[in-house]
Amino acid sequence: MSAHGKHVEDLTHEQTHLPKNSGWRKVPAIGAVLAVAGIGGAFAMKGGQEQQFYFSYVTSLLFWLAIALGGYFFTLVQHASRAGWSIVVRRLAENVMVTLPVLGILALPIFLGIHDLFHWSHEEVVAEDPMLSWKQPYLNTGDFITRGVVYITVWTVVAVLFYGWSLRQDRASDPAPLAHKMRGFAPLGLVLFGLSVTFAAIDWVMSLDPHWFSTIFGVYYFAGIVVSIHAFLAIVVVLLQRAGALRGVVTQEHYHDIGKMMFAFSVFWAYIAYSQYMLYWYASIPEETYWFAYRGHGDWLVLSLLLVFGRFAIPFVLFMSRRWKRRASSLVFWAVWMLVGQYLDMYWLVQPVLAHEHGSDQIHFGLFDVLTFVGIGGAFLAAFGWALGRAPLVPMRDPRLEESLNFENF
Amino acid sequence: MPKRKKIYGLLAEFRNPADLYHACEKVRDAGYAAWDAYTPFPVHGLEQAMGLRRSVVPWIVAIMGFSGAGLGFLMQWWMSAVDYPLIISAKPYNSYPAFVPVTFELGILLGSFGAVFGMFALNRLPQLYHSLFNSDRFAKVTDDGFFIAIEARDPNYDPARTRALLEEAGAVAVEEVED
Amino acid sequence: MAASNKTLAERDPIDPLVGRYPLVEGDPSFSEVTAAVVRPIEQPPKAWWIFFLLSLGMLGIFGISVGYLFWEGTGVWGLNIPVGWGWAIVNFVFWVGIGHAGTLISAILFLFRQKWRTSINRAAEAMTIFAVICALSFPTIHVGRVWLIYWPLPIPNQMGMWPNFRSPLLWDVFAVSTYFTVSLLFWYVGLIPDIATMRDRAKSRVAKLAYGAFALGWRGSHRHWVNYESAYLLLAAMATPLVLSVHSIVSFDFAVSQLPGWHTTIFPPYFVAGAIFSGFGMVLTLMIPLRKWFGLDHIITTKHLENMAKIVLLTGSLVGYAYSMEFFIAWYSGNPYEAFVFVNRAFGDYAWAYWIMVSCNVITPQLIWFKKIRRSATALFILSIFVNIGMWFERFVIVATSLHHDFLPSSWDYFSPTIWDWGTLIGSFGLFFTLFALFVRYLPMIAISEIKGVMEKANPHHPSYGHGGHEGPAATKEETPEAAAAPAEPKAAVVTEEKATAPEPEAKASPEPEAPKSSEPTDAPGADPEPAAPVAQTPKVEAPKVEAPKVEAPKVEAPKVDAPVERPGEKAPSQAEAVKKPEGPKSPTTRGWTAFMDAADMGIEPPKVTPGPKPAATDETPDKEGKEDA
C-alpha cells in the first residue's frame, strides 16, 4: 500500500458509523409507520377492488424486491470475484440484503391474492382451457405456494447467513476463516440466486398471463435487479455522506464504478429487452406476439416508448459521460432516474395484464399503487435503516478494506 | 568546414518510473512546454506529473460513433423504404426493429475508426523518422529506458541550465541529441 | 493487524485474502520480461517447426477440400433437403464462437480491471482474428457461386437493388466483418509499442524495415501514451457490446425463424455465453502447451489458468442454464412441435450428439469446482479439449436436430457428413493453426508493454521507490553526481533500483554488497510481524510483504537489504550479474527469476518460493478481480 494511502486504522468512528443524531436514525421508525400506513391503508380499502389492489401490490413488491435481491447478488458477487474496489460499499449492500426476510414475509400476500392475480388458479378456467390444463403440473396452487416458500427461504437463509458472517468478522480476532467461508459459499449462493430468481420471475410475473412464455424472462428481471442495486447504493452513499458518514471512505472513484455498473446493466437490460421483443416481432407468431400487442396500444404504447427512451436511450447518451458518473449530484440524479425506470418497467410487466383482462388499454395509476409502493418501501427502509444503525457502515475487518479505501480508476 | 548540426534538445535517462515521475514534476514546474517523457509503458499518473490535459479522443469517438449509427440507420431506411421499397416477409418497409443490428454495428465500426485513426492523427503517427532515434541510448525506450527530452525550441531552453535541471532531477545520463 | 495478515496470506498464496498474487512471478526486471517474451521469436524452439509443418499439412487438406468443392459444387457435401444448412454453418458458428474469447479478454476484462488479462490477451486476440478468418471462410464457400460473394454489400448496381436489411444473414455480414475489423484494429493498436520493441531489437535489415514500418515510428512518448490509452479504453468500451452483439446476431440467424428449437428468446445471451465458453476453452488449449514450450509459465501463471478455468465454469453453467430453460419452456409453452424437437434432441436419432454436448459442456466443467483440478495445467488442458468438442457438438445439435425432422414426416431425413465435409473442418483447423504458428513466430505473443505496466514496479509510487512525493527527488539528488559520473550501465541501474526498498541516505555507508548474512535476522520468519520495515519509513507498506509465505521469506527480504547497499554505486550488480559473480549473494536472493531464466529450462516450475503476495500487490494491483470471474 502506498505510503500516502489511507489506512484502516486511521478510520474514525464518524467515518464508519451512522452519526448519532442524524435523520438516518429515524428511518426505522418512519419506515415502520409508512409500512403500517401504506400496506394497512391499502389492505383496508381493497374491498371491491381486490384485483387492482393485488396487481398494485405485486408491482410494488417486485420493485423493492429487485433492490433487496440486488443486495444479495452484489454482496455474493464481490466475494466470489475477490473484488477489492467494492468493499467500502459492501456493508451497505449487505444491509440491503438483510431486508430479504422482511420482503419475504411481504411476498406472502401473493398467495392470499392468488385467485385475483392468477388466472390459472381457478379450477373451472383451467378445465376449459387446454393450454392451462397442460401446464397444470407446474401452474397449480399447491406447487406454486411450495415453490414460493422455497424461494423466500433460500433468500432469507442466504441473506441472514452472509450478513451474520460479515458482522461476526467485524469482531473476530482473525478475520481469515470467515473471509474464506464467505468466499467459499458465495458461488453456491449465486447458483441458488440464479435459479430462485428465474423461477420467481416466471411464477410471479410471467404466469400472470399464463399463456405467454419466454425463455429469457428470468434474465430480464435479473437485469433490472442489477441496475436497481447500483442505483440504490449510489443514492444511499451520497445521502450518508451528506449526513457526515463515509466521508473520505467512499470516494469519487467508487461513485464512478457504481455509475459504470449502473450504466452497463441498463444497456444490458436494453439488450435483453430487445432480444425478447425483436425475436417475437420478427417471427410474428400470434401466441407469442399478443403479449407485446396489448402493451403496444393506447396508454400502454406510451409507457412502452417511455421505457425505450427513458430507460435506455436517454441515459445511454447522457450518462455515458465520465463526469456525470463521478459527481455526487449527477450520479444521484441518474440513480433516481434508473429507479423510476425500474418501477415503470415493473408496472409495464404487471399491470397491462389486468387492463387487458378487462378489455381496456388505459393506465389507471391509482391510490393502491401509491399506498403499496409507500408501504412496502417503508418496510424495506425500516429494515434497511435498522441494519445501518446497528453495525459499522463498512466491513471493518475485511482483508481488502484497505485496498478498497485506496482504490483508483485508471 | 563541417557544418554545425542543429540540436534537437537534451535527452535525459532516468533509472525507474519513480525517478522519472519526480523529474517530470520538476520539469513541469520549471515552466517548459516543448518537452516529453518517453517510457516503455504508460506510467500511471504521469500525465499529472507532466501537467497534461485529458485526451480528446473520446470526443472524436463519440462524434464518429453517433454519426456512424445515424448514417447506418438512414442508409437502411433509404434503401429499404425509399429507393427500392419491397415487401419482404410481411414486414413494413421501414422495419426499424430489424435495422437495429446494422445500425449498431456501423456505429461501433465508425467509432472504432475514430478511436484508432483519431489517435494516430493526434499523435502525428506514422512518423518513421524522429530526431530522438539518433540517440543509441534511446533504443532502450521500448525495453526498460525512462527518458525525458526537452527540445531546443523551447523558449526556456538553455543548454547549460536545462542540463543542470535534468541532472538535478536525478538523471542517470544526459546527452545532446542532433536534429 | 500484521499478525492476522500473516495467517491470511499463508492460507492460500495463489488466492490471497490481502493483496494480489503477482501477475508476473519472480519479480523480474523490465528488460528480463522483454527478453523472456521475445525469446521465442529470436530463438524459435524446434517444436515450432513441427507445429508449423503439421499445421501447414492440415491447411493443405483445406485447400484440397475447398478446391474440389469449387470444382464440383456443394453437392459434394452431405447436405440434403431438410438439412439445407449443415456442416458449413456449424463450423461457422463454432469458429465465430472461438473468436469471442479474444475480444472478451481484451475488452471486457479490461473494463473490469482484470489485470491478469495482460498475460494472455495478445495471443487470445490473435486467436480471435484467425478464428474469425476461419469462420468467414465457411459462409463464403457455402454460397455456391463464390464470385458473387460481394452481393450482400450495399454497392450501387445496374439492377438498382439493395441488400435486404430485414434478413438476419445480412446482419451477420455487417456484424462479423465489423467484428473482424475492430478486433484487428484493437490487436494492432495493442501491438504498436511491442512492434517498436521488436524494431529496436531487430538485427537484420529486413526485420528492421518490416517491424519499423508497422511500428509507425512509435517512440513511447507520454503525450502519445495519453491518447493511446484513451483510444484503447474506448476501443475496449466499444468492443464489449460488440462482442455481445456479434454472437447475438449469429443467434438471430436461427432465432428469428419460426422453427421449433431455434425460435426462442434466450438464444442471444445463451449463444454469447457459449461463445465465451468455447473461446476460453480454445485459449486454454493453446496457452497451456505454449507456456510450457516457450518457458512463459512465470508470466502465464497457475493463477491465470485458474481464473480462466473459473470463467469456463461460469459460462459452462450459464450454458447449462440455457439448455434447461429451453427444455422447461418447450414444455411450458404447450407447443407440441417445440416439445417434440427437444424430446427428439435428447432421445431421437441424434441423441448421441446431444449427450456428447451435455457431458462436455455442462457436466465435465463442473469438475472445476475442485481447486486441485482448476490449478492443474494438465487437467485443464484435458478439460479444455472437452469444451472444444462439446461446443462444436452444440452447434451441430442445434442445426441438425431442428432441421432433420421437419413439420411433415415426409420430409424427414438424416444428415451425415461426407469426407469433404470432414476435410473442410479439419482443414479449417489447419488454417487456424498455421496462422497462429506464424503469429507466435513473428510477433510477441504476450503484450510486453501492457504486462510491464501492471507489474508492481511500474508504479512510480511503489513503496520500494521510497516515499515519493518530495523525499524522492531529494534522496536522488545527493547521489546524482556519482550517478552521472558512473559509466551508467543503465540496465543494471534499473534492476537494482527496483529492488531498493528504502533508499535511505545511510545506505551509502556500506560500500560493498555483503548482504545476505546481515539480512538473515531480519527475515527470520519469527521476526516478521512489524519489524517488517527494517528501514523505518514504510511500515505500513511492508506489512503485507512480511507475511508472505514463510518459504520465501528469506528471499523476499534479501534484496531489500542489499538494495541500499547497491544503490549508491551505480555499478552495483544487477540481479543478473549477481548470479554470475561468485561472491554475489548466492543464496536466496539470486534464486529468483534470473536463476530461472538462466536455467532456461521450460520445465522448471517458476519457483514456488518467489511469488507470495508482494508488498505492492495491495497497492499496485487495485485490480479488483472484477465482478465477472467467479
Short mmCIF file of N, CA and C in Angstrom, two decimals, chain C residues 181-226:
data_model
loop_
_atom_site.label_atom_id
_atom_site.label_comp_id
_atom_site.label_asym_id
_atom_site.label_seq_id
_atom_site.Cartn_x
_atom_site.Cartn_y
_atom_site.Cartn_z
N THR C 181 -12.92 -6.34 -38.28
CA THR C 181 -12.17 -5.09 -38.42
C THR C 181 -11.78 -4.53 -37.07
N VAL C 182 -12.75 -4.48 -36.16
CA VAL C 182 -12.46 -3.86 -34.87
C VAL C 182 -11.47 -4.71 -34.09
N SER C 183 -11.60 -6.02 -34.16
CA SER C 183 -10.64 -6.88 -33.46
C SER C 183 -9.24 -6.67 -34.01
N LEU C 184 -9.19 -6.54 -35.32
CA LEU C 184 -7.88 -6.34 -35.95
C LEU C 184 -7.27 -5.02 -35.50
N LEU C 185 -8.10 -3.98 -35.48
CA LEU C 185 -7.60 -2.67 -35.05
C LEU C 185 -7.14 -2.73 -33.60
N PHE C 186 -7.95 -3.35 -32.80
CA PHE C 186 -7.66 -3.44 -31.38
C PHE C 186 -6.33 -4.17 -31.17
N TRP C 187 -6.21 -5.24 -31.88
CA TRP C 187 -5.00 -6.05 -31.79
C TRP C 187 -3.80 -5.25 -32.26
N TYR C 188 -3.96 -4.56 -33.36
CA TYR C 188 -2.85 -3.81 -33.92
C TYR C 188 -2.47 -2.65 -33.00
N VAL C 189 -3.47 -1.96 -32.49
CA VAL C 189 -3.14 -0.85 -31.60
C VAL C 189 -2.35 -1.36 -30.40
N GLY C 190 -2.77 -2.49 -29.85
CA GLY C 190 -2.04 -3.07 -28.74
C GLY C 190 -0.62 -3.46 -29.15
N LEU C 191 -0.47 -3.84 -30.40
CA LEU C 191 0.83 -4.32 -30.86
C LEU C 191 1.84 -3.22 -31.12
N ILE C 192 1.36 -2.02 -31.41
CA ILE C 192 2.30 -0.98 -31.87
C ILE C 192 3.52 -0.82 -30.95
N PRO C 193 3.32 -0.63 -29.65
CA PRO C 193 4.52 -0.46 -28.82
C PRO C 193 5.42 -1.69 -28.84
N ASP C 194 4.81 -2.86 -28.96
CA ASP C 194 5.62 -4.07 -28.95
C ASP C 194 6.35 -4.26 -30.27
N ILE C 195 5.72 -3.85 -31.35
CA ILE C 195 6.43 -3.91 -32.62
C ILE C 195 7.61 -2.95 -32.57
N ALA C 196 7.41 -1.84 -31.88
CA ALA C 196 8.54 -0.91 -31.72
C ALA C 196 9.66 -1.58 -30.95
N THR C 197 9.30 -2.36 -29.96
CA THR C 197 10.33 -3.11 -29.23
C THR C 197 11.08 -4.04 -30.18
N MET C 198 10.32 -4.72 -31.01
CA MET C 198 10.94 -5.63 -31.97
C MET C 198 11.86 -4.87 -32.91
N ARG C 199 11.39 -3.71 -33.34
CA ARG C 199 12.18 -2.86 -34.24
C ARG C 199 13.52 -2.54 -33.60
N ASP C 200 13.47 -2.15 -32.32
CA ASP C 200 14.69 -1.73 -31.67
C ASP C 200 15.61 -2.89 -31.35
N ARG C 201 15.08 -4.09 -31.38
CA ARG C 201 15.94 -5.24 -31.12
C ARG C 201 16.39 -5.93 -32.40
N ALA C 202 15.75 -5.57 -33.50
CA ALA C 202 15.98 -6.32 -34.74
C ALA C 202 17.44 -6.23 -35.16
N LYS C 203 17.95 -7.34 -35.66
CA LYS C 203 19.34 -7.37 -36.12
C LYS C 203 19.39 -7.23 -37.64
N SER C 204 18.54 -7.97 -38.33
CA SER C 204 18.63 -7.95 -39.79
C SER C 204 17.91 -6.73 -40.34
N ARG C 205 18.34 -6.36 -41.55
CA ARG C 205 17.79 -5.17 -42.15
C ARG C 205 16.31 -5.36 -42.50
N VAL C 206 16.00 -6.56 -42.98
CA VAL C 206 14.62 -6.85 -43.35
C VAL C 206 13.72 -6.71 -42.14
N ALA C 207 14.16 -7.32 -41.05
CA ALA C 207 13.35 -7.26 -39.83
C ALA C 207 13.20 -5.81 -39.38
N LYS C 208 14.30 -5.06 -39.46
CA LYS C 208 14.25 -3.64 -39.04
C LYS C 208 13.21 -2.89 -39.85
N LEU C 209 13.25 -3.12 -41.17
CA LEU C 209 12.32 -2.40 -42.03
C LEU C 209 10.88 -2.83 -41.77
N ALA C 210 10.71 -4.15 -41.66
CA ALA C 210 9.34 -4.65 -41.51
C ALA C 210 8.75 -4.18 -40.19
N TYR C 211 9.47 -4.44 -39.12
CA TYR C 211 8.93 -4.01 -37.82
C TYR C 211 8.85 -2.49 -37.79
N GLY C 212 9.86 -1.84 -38.37
CA GLY C 212 9.88 -0.38 -38.35
C GLY C 212 8.66 0.21 -39.02
N ALA C 213 8.27 -0.37 -40.15
CA ALA C 213 7.11 0.17 -40.86
C ALA C 213 5.86 0.01 -40.02
N PHE C 214 5.70 -1.17 -39.42
CA PHE C 214 4.47 -1.38 -38.67
C PHE C 214 4.47 -0.69 -37.32
N ALA C 215 5.65 -0.33 -36.83
CA ALA C 215 5.69 0.38 -35.56
C ALA C 215 5.29 1.84 -35.73
N LEU C 216 5.21 2.31 -36.96
CA LEU C 216 4.75 3.67 -37.27
C LEU C 216 5.63 4.73 -36.63
N GLY C 217 6.82 4.36 -36.21
CA GLY C 217 7.67 5.36 -35.56
C GLY C 217 7.30 5.58 -34.11
N TRP C 218 6.75 4.60 -33.50
CA TRP C 218 6.38 4.73 -32.08
C TRP C 218 7.62 4.97 -31.25
N ARG C 219 7.54 5.94 -30.34
CA ARG C 219 8.72 6.20 -29.53
C ARG C 219 8.38 6.35 -28.07
N GLY C 220 7.25 5.82 -27.66
CA GLY C 220 6.94 5.78 -26.23
C GLY C 220 6.70 7.13 -25.60
N SER C 221 6.43 8.13 -26.44
CA SER C 221 6.19 9.47 -25.90
C SER C 221 4.98 9.46 -24.99
N HIS C 222 5.13 10.10 -23.86
CA HIS C 222 3.99 10.06 -22.95
C HIS C 222 2.80 10.85 -23.46
N ARG C 223 3.09 11.88 -24.24
CA ARG C 223 1.97 12.61 -24.83
C ARG C 223 1.20 11.68 -25.77
N HIS C 224 1.92 10.75 -26.37
CA HIS C 224 1.25 9.75 -27.20
C HIS C 224 0.50 8.74 -26.36
N TRP C 225 1.17 8.34 -25.29
CA TRP C 225 0.52 7.34 -24.43
C TRP C 225 -0.85 7.81 -23.95
N VAL C 226 -0.95 9.10 -23.66
CA VAL C 226 -2.22 9.59 -23.14
C VAL C 226 -3.34 9.36 -24.14
#
